[in-house]
Short mmCIF file of C-alpha atoms and ligand atoms in Angstrom, two decimals:
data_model
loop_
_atom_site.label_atom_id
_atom_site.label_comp_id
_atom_site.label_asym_id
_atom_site.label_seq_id
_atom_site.Cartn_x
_atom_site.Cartn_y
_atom_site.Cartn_z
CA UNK V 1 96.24 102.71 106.61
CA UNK V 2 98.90 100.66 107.73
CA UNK V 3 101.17 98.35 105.83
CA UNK V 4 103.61 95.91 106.53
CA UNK V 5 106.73 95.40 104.02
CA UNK V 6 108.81 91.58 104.95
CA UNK V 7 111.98 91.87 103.64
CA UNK V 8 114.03 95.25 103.89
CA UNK V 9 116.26 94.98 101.21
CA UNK V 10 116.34 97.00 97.77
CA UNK V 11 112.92 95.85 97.04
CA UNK V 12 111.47 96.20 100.13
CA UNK V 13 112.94 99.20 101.78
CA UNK V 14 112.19 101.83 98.50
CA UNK V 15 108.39 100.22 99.01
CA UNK V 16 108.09 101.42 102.43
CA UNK V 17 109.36 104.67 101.29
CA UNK V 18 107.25 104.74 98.23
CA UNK V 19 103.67 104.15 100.70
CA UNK V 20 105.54 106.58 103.06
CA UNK V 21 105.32 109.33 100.71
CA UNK V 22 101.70 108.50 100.05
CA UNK V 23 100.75 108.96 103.79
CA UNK V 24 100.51 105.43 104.48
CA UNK V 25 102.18 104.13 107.76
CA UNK V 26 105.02 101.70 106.35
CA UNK V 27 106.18 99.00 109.31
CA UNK V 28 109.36 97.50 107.38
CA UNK V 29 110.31 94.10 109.32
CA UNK V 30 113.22 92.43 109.02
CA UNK V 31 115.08 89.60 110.83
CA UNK V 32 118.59 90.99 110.56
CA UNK V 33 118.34 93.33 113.39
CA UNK V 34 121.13 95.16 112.18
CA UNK V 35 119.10 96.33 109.20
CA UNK V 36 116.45 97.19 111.71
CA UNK V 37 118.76 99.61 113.66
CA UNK V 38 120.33 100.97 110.96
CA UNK V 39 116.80 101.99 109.31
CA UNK V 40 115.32 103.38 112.90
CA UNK V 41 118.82 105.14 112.96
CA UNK V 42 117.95 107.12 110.22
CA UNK V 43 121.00 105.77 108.45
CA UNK V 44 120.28 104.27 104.80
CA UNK V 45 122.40 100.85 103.61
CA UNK V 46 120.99 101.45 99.97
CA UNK V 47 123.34 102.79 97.97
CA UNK V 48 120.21 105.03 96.04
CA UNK V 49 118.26 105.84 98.81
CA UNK V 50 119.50 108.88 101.11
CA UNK V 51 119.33 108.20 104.63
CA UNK V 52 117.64 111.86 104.47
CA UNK V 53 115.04 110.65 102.57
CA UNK V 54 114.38 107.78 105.55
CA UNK V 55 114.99 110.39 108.25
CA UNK V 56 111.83 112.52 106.69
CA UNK V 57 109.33 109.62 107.08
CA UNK V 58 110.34 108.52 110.02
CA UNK V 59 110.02 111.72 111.88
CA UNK V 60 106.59 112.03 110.44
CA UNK V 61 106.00 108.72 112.02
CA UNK V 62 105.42 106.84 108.77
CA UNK V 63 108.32 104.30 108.64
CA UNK V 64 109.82 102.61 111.76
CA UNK V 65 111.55 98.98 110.94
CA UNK V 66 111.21 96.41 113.82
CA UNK V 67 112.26 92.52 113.98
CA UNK V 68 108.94 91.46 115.62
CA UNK V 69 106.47 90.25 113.17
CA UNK V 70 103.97 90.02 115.90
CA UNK V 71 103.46 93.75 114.98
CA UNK V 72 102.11 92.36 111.94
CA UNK V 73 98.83 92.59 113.35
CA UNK V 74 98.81 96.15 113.54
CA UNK V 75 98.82 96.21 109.99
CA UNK V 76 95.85 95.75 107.17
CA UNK V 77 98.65 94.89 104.14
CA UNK V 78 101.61 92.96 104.71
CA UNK V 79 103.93 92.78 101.66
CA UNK V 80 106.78 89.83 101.49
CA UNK V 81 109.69 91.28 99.93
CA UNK V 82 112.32 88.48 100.54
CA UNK V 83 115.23 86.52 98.19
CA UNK V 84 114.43 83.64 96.16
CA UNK V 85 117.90 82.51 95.61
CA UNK V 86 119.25 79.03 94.43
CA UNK V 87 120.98 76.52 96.82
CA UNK V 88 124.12 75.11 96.30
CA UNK V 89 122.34 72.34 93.74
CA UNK V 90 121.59 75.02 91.28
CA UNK V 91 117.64 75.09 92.43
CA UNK V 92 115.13 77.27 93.61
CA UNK V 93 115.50 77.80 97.20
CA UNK V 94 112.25 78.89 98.75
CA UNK V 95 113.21 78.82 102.31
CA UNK V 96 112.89 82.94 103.14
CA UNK V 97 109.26 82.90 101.26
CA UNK V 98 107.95 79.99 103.52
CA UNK V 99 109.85 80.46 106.67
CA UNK V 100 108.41 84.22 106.69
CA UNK V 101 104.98 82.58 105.62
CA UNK V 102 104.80 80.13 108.54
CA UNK V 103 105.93 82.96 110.92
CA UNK V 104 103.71 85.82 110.37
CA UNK V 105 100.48 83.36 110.20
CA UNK V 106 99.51 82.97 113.49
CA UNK V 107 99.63 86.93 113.01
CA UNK V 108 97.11 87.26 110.35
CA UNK V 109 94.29 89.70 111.44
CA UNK V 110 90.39 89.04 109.57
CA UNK V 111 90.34 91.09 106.38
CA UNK V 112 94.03 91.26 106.09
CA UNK V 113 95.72 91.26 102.72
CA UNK V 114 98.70 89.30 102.11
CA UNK V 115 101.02 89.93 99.06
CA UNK V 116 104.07 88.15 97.53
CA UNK V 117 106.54 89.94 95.66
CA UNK V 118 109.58 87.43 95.22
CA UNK V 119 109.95 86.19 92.35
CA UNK V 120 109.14 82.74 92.51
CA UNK V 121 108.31 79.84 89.92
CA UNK V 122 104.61 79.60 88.85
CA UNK V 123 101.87 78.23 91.59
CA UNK V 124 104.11 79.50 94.69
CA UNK V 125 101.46 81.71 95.48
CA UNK V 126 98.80 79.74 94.87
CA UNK V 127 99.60 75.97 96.24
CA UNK V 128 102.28 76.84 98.36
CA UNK V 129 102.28 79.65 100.36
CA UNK V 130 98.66 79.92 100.73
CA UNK V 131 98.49 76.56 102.29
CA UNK V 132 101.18 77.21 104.75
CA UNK V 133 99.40 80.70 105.96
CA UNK V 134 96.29 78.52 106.05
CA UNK V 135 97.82 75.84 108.06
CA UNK V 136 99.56 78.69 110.41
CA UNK V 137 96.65 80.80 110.87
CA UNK V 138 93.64 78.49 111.25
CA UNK V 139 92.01 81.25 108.59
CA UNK V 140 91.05 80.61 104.90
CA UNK V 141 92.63 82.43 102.30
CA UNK V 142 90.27 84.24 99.91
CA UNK V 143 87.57 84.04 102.53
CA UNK V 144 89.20 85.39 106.10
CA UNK V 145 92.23 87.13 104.52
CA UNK V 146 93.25 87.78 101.20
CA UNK V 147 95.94 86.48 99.47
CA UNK V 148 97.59 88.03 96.24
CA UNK V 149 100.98 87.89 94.04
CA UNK V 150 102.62 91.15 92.13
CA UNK V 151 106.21 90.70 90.78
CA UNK V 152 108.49 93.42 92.43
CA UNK V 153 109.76 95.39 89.41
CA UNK V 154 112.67 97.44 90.81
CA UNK V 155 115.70 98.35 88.83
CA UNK V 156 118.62 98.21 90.77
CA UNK V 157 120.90 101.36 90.65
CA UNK V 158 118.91 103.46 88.42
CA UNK V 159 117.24 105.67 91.65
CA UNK V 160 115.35 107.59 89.19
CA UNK V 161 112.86 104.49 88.63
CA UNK V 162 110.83 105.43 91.84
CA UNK V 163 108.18 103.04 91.11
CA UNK V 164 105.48 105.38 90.69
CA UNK V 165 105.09 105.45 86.81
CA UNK V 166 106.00 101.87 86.37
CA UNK V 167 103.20 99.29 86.05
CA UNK V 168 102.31 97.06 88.51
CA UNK V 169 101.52 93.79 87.63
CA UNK V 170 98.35 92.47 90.03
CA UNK V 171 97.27 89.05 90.59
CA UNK V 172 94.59 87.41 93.53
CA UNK V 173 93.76 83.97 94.79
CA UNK V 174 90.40 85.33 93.65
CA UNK V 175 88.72 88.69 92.00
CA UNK V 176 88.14 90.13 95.26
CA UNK V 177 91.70 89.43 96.49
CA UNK V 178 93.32 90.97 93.83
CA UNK V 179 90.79 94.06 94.32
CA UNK V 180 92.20 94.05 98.20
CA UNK V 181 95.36 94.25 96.71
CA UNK V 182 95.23 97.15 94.24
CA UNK V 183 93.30 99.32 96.33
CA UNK V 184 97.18 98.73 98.02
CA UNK V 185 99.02 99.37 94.77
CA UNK V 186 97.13 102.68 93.67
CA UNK V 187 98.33 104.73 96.77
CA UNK V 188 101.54 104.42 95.05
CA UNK V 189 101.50 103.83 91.00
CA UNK V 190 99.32 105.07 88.55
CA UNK V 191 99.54 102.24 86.66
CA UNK V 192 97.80 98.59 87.88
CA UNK V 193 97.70 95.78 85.34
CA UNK V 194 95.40 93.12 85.89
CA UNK V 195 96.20 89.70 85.85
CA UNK V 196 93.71 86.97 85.89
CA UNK V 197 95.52 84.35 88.86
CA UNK V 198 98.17 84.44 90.26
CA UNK V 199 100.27 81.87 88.10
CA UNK V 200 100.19 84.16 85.29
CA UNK V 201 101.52 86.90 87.19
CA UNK V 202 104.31 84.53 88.66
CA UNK V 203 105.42 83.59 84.86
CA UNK V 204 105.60 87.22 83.66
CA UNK V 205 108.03 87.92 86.01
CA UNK V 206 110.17 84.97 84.71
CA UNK V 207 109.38 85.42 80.99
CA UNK V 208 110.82 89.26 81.08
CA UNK V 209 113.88 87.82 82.80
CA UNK V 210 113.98 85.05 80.88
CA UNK V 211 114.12 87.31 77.76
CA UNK V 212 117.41 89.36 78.96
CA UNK V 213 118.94 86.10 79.47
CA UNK V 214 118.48 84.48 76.03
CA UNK V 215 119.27 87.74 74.56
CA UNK V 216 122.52 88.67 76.44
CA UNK V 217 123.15 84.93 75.48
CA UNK V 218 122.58 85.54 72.43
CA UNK V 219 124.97 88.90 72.33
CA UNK V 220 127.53 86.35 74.12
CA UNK V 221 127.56 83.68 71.27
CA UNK V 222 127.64 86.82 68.42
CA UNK V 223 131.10 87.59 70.10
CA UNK V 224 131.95 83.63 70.18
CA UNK V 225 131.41 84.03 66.77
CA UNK V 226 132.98 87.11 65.45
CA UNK V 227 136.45 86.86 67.29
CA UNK V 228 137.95 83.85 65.15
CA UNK V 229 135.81 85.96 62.16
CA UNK V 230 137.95 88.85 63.05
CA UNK V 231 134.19 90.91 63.10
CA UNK V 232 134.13 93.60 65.56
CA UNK V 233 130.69 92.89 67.56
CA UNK V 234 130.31 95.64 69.70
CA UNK V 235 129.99 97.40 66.00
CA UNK V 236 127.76 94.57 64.56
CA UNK V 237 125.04 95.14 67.74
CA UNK V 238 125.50 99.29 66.72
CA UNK V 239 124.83 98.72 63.21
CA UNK V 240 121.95 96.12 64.15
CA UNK V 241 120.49 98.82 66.91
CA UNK V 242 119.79 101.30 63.78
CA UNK V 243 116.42 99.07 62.82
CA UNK V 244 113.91 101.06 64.87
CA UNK V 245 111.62 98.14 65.23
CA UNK V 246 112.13 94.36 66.17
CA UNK V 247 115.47 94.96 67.22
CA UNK V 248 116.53 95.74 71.29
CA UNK V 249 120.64 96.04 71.83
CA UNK V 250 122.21 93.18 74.35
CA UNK V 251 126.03 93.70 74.34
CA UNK V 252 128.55 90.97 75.18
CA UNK V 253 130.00 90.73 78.60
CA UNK V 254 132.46 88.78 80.85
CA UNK V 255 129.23 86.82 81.94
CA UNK V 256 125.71 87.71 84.00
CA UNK V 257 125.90 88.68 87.30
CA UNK V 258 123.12 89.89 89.91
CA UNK V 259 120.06 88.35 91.75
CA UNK V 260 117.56 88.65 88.74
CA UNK V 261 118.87 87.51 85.30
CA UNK V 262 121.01 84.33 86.66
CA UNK V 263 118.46 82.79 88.60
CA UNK V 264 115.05 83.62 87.54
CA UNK V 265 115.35 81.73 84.55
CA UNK V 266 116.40 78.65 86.75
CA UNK V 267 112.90 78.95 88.48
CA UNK V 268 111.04 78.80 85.39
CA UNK V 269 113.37 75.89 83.96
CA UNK V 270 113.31 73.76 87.04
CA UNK V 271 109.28 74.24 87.26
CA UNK V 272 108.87 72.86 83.82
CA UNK V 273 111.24 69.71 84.26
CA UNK V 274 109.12 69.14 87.51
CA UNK V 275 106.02 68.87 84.83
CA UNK V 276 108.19 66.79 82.07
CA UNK V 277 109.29 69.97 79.87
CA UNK V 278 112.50 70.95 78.98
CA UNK V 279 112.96 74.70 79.20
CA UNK V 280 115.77 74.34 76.52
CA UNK V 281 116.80 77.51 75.14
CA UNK V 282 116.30 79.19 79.03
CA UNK V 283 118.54 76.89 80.18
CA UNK V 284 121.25 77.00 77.00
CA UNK V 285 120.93 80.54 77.30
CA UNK V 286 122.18 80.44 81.23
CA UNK V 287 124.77 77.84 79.95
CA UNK V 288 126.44 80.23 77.75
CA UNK V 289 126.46 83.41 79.70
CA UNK V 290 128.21 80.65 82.94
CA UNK V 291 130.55 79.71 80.55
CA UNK V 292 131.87 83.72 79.42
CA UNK V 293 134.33 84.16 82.42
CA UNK V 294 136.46 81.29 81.19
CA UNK V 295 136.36 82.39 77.67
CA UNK V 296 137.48 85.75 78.97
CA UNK V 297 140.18 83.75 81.02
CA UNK V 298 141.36 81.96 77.89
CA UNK V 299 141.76 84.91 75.95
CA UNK V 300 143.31 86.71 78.69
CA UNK V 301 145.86 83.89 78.90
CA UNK V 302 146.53 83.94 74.99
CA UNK V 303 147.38 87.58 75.36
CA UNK V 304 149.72 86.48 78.26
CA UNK V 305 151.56 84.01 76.15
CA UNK V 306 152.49 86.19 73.60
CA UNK V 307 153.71 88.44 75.36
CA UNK V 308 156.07 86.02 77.46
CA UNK V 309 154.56 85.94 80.51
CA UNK V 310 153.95 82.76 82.36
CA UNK V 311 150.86 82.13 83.74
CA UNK V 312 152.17 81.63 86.89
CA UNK V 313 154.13 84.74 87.56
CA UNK V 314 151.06 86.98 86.19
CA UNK V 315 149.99 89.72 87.88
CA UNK V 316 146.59 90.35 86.85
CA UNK V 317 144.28 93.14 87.38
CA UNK V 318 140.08 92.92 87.64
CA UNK V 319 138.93 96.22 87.37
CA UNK V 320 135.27 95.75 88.67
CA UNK V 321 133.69 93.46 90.86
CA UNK V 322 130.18 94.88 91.07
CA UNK V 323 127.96 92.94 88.93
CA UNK V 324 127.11 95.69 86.53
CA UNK V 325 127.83 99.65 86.17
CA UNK V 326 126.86 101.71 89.01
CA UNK V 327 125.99 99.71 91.14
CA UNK V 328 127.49 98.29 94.69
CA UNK V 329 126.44 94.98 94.50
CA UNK V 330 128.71 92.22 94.09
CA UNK V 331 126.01 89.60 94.17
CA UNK V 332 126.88 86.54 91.73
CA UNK V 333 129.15 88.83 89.37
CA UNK V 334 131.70 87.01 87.20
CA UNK V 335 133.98 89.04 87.97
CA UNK V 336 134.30 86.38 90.86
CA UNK V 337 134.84 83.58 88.57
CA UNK V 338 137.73 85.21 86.54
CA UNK V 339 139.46 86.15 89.91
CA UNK V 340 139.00 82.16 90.65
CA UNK V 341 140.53 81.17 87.12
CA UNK V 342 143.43 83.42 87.53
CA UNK V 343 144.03 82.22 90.88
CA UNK V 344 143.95 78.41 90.12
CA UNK V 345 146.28 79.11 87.18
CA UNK V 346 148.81 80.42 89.35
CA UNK V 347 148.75 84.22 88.67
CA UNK V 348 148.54 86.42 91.56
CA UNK V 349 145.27 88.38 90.98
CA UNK V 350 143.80 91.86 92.55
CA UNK V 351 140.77 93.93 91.80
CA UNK V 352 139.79 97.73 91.57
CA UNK V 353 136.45 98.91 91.97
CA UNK V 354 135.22 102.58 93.16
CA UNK V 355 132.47 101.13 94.84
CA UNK V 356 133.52 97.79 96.33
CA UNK V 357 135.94 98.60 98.95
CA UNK V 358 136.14 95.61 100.35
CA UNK V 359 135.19 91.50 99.73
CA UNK V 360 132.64 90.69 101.97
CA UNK V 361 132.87 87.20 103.77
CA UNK V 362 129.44 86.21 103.32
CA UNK V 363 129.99 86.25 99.34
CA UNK V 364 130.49 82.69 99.23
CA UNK V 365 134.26 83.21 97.86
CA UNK V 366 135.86 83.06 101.63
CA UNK V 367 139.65 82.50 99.80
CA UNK V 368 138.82 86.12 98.76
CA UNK V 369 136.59 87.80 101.94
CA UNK V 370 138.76 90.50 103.16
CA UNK V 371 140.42 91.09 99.93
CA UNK V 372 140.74 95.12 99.19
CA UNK V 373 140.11 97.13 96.27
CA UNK V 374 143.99 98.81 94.82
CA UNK V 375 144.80 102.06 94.82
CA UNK V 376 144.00 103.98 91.69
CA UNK V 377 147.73 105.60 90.91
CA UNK V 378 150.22 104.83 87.80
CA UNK V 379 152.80 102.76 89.56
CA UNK V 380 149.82 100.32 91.07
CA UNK V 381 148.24 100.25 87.45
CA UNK V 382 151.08 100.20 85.47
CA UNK V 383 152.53 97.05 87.99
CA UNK V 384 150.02 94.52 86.28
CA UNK V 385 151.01 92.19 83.48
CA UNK V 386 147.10 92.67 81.94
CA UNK V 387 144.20 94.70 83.30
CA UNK V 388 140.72 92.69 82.47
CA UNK V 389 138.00 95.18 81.98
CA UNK V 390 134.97 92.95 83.73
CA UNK V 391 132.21 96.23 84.76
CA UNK V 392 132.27 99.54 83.32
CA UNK V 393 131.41 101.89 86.27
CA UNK V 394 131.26 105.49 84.71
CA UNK V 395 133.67 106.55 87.59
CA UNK V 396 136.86 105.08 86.31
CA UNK V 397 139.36 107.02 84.98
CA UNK V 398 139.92 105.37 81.15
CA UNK V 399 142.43 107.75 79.51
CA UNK V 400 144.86 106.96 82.62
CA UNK V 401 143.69 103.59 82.37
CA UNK V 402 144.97 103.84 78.86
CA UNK V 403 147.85 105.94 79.46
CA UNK V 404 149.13 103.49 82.59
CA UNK V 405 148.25 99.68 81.90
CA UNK V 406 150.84 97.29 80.28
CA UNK V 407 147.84 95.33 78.62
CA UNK V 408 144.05 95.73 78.79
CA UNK V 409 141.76 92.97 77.81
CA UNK V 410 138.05 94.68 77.34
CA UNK V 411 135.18 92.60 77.86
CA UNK V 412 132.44 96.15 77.23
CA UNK V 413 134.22 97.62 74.70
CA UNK V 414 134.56 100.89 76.94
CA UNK V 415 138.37 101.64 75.66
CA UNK V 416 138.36 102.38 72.36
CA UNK V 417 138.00 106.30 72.19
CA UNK V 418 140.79 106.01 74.73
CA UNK V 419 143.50 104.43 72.19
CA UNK V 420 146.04 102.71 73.86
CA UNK V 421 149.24 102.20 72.06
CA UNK V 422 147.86 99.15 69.51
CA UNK V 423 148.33 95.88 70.53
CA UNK V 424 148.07 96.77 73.94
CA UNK V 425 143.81 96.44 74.14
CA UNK V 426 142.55 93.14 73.29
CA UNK V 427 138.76 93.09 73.28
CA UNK V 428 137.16 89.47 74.86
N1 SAJ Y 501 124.46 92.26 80.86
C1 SAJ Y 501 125.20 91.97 79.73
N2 SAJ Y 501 124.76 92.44 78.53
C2 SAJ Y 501 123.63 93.19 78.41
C3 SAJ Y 501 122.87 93.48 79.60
C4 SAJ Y 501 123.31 93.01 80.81
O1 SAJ Y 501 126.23 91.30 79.78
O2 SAJ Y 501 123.29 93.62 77.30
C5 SAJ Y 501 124.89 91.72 82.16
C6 SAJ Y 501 125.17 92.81 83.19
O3 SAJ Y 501 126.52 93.20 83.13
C7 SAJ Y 501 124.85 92.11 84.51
C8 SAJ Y 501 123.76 91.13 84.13
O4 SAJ Y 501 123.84 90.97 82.70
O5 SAJ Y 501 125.96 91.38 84.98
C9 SAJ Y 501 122.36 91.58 84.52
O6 SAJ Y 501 122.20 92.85 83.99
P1 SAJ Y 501 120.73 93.60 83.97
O7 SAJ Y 501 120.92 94.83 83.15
O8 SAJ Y 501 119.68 92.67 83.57
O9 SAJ Y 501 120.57 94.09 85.45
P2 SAJ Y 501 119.79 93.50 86.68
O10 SAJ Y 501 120.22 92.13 87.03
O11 SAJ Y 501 119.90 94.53 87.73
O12 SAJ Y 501 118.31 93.39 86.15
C10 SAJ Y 501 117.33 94.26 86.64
C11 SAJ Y 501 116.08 93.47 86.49
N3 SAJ Y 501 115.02 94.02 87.30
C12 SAJ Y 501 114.21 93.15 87.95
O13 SAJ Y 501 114.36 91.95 87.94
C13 SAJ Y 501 113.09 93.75 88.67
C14 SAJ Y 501 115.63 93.46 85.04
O14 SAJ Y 501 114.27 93.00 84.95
C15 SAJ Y 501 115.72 94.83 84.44
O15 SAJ Y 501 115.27 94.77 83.09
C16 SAJ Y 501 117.16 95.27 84.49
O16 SAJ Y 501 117.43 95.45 85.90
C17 SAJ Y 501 117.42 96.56 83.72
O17 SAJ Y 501 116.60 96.88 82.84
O18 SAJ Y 501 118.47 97.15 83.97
#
């Protein structure tokens, strides 16, 4: 069995491994021929998969990456793995599910199953991308190839999820394409969940996202709340957490970061205004958790004023830029947004983070690309005016964080057993 994975990023690439350990022969394609290289190099770009671990299936000939999705053919699965992001209008931007669509159709074998993973808004699977396979391949869905949608479910950063005992949502353009497509699934979970079409499937995806969104919204507008209160919220969510049912713990944060949580919400909002319904509390929710970085930003500069310190000759520390602990990826993290504020105001502004070396210039923040990670010693700490607390990687050193900062302002509420001298934590 072969099968073809589009899309070799940390969806895609831990599914080819995850068929490669079940004996099936994974063909990863990708169009960024770097990728391609680096995979057929043995050399992993995923922070929690070992390049070992790629070096094992490849020399037992069951992974090999190429750029040429004429090899599709070879296959009797092909999986589509790729972003959904938004464009620069704040909408659902399709382009890498339909431009890999339209190119791999004219490669479409009889019999062949094709799969979307990507989480897209509901009837994608259905009304859009079927017709452009159709169009590309001169074949029917459902009759000469079959055609099927499963929501990718990875967790990014927590390696231990391997996939294999989390369910697997299934969905087909009909019964017999969704059979097609578990008999897929099964060589690697033990766990298959039916669903009955595809649009279904498509609006799980978005409700479970959906529902971290309104509820770290929700965790967001607690803190809005408590601070002028003088309530401690961090403690309100821990007292909360003790009901063993009906209650799950979202804690506040600088804001919501990542490719999941900020945007998949936005699919499922901008498909219901296209059908006259308001998504309201979706989009609120995404409303509130934009709008945390400046809140962090104001507090940050009421901290500044009392102690004396114009704006404009801040220096201002961001320890983290990754989106959220333990992880590499800098994707959409506020963290971004505070570094912006600071810099309009007039501070001067740097970052730390153990496992963002560098800003990348594709990030979309080019005033920043280039921009390196500090040193972690005393003098560098201790040079900042305030130290803003934006991800919580387990890495960092808080008791010398404690010991060396002028003034910490904690957005996770990761200082306190690490006492610095009072009224030199502020928590935002
Ligand atoms: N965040 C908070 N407060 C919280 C939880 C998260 O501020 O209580 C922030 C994080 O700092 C981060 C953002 O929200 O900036 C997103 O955090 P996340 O924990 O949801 O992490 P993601 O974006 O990696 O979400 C993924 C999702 N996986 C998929 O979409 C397949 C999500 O469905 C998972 O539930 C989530 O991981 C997880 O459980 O960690």
């Amino acid at each position: 069995m072969k099968v073809g994975i589009v899309g070799l990023g940390y969806v895609g690439l831990p599914l080819c491994l995850r068929f490669g350990r079940a004996g099936v022969e994974a063909l990863g394609f990708d169009r960024d021929e770097a990728k391609v290289a680096k995979i057929n190099r043995r050399e992993s770009y995923i922070r929690h998969i070992a390049s070992s671990e790629l070096a094992a299936l490849i020399d037992a000939g069951r992974l090999r990456a190429t750029a040429d999705l004429a090899e599709i053919a070879e296959c009797q699965a092909v999986l589509i793995c790729v972003p959904t992001p938004l464009d620069e209008q704040g909408r659902p931007d399709m382009d890498c599910v339909f431009s890999t669509g339209k190119n791999l159709a004219p490669y479409l074998t009889e019999g062949m199953t094709v799969i979307l993973e990507s989480t897209v808004y509901p009837g994608a699977t259905e009304q859009e991308l079927r017709v452009i396979l159709e169009r590309g391949s001169g074949k029917r869905a459902g009759r000469d190839f079959s055609l099927a949608y499963s929501p990718e479910r990875e967790d990014p950063g927590r390696s231990e999820v391997d996939g294999v005992g989390l369910p697997k949502i299934v969905a087909g353009l009909t019964p017999r394409c969704r059979e097609r497509a578990v008999e897929f699934y099964r060589r690697i979970t033990d766990q298959v969940v039916m669903a009955s079409r595809c649009r279904e499937a498509e609006a799980a995806k978005l409700l479970e996202n959906a529902y971290r969104s309104v509820n770290i919204a929700l965790a967001n507008e607690f803190k809005l709340v408590c601070d002028p209160l003088g309530i401690d919220v961090w403690e309100v969510v821990e007292l909360a957490r003790t009901k063993p049912f009906g209650f799950q713990a979202f804690y506040p944060g600088p804001g919501v970061g990542g490719h999941c949580i900020p945007i998949d919400p936005v699919y499922l909002s901008w498909k219901a205004r296209q059908h006259g319904v308001t998504a309201r509390l979706v989009e609120l929710a995404g409303s509130i958790n934009t709008g945390m970085p400046d809140y962090v930003f104001e507090k940050t500069a009421e901290v500044l004023e009392q102690a004396a310190t114009a704006m404009a000759q801040a220096k201002v520390l961001i320890l983290g830029i990754a989106y959220k602990p333990g992880v590499d990826d800098d994707r959409g993290s506020p963290s971004y947004r505070l570094m912006e504020l600071f810099a309009t105001a007039g501070a001067s502004v740097d970052y730390y983070d153990p496992h963002v070396p560098a800003i990348w210039a594709g990030r979309g923040h080019r005033h920043l690309a280039g921009k390196q990670s500090i040193g972690w010693t005393r003098e560098t700490i201790a040079s900042y005016d305030v130290t803003v607390i934006a991800t919580d990687h387990r890495e960092i050193a808080w008791q010398e964080l404690g010991d060396w900062a002028a003034c910490i302002v904690d957005t996770r509420n990761v200082m306190e057993p690490f006492a610095p001298v009072a009224g030199r934590l502020v928590k935002a």
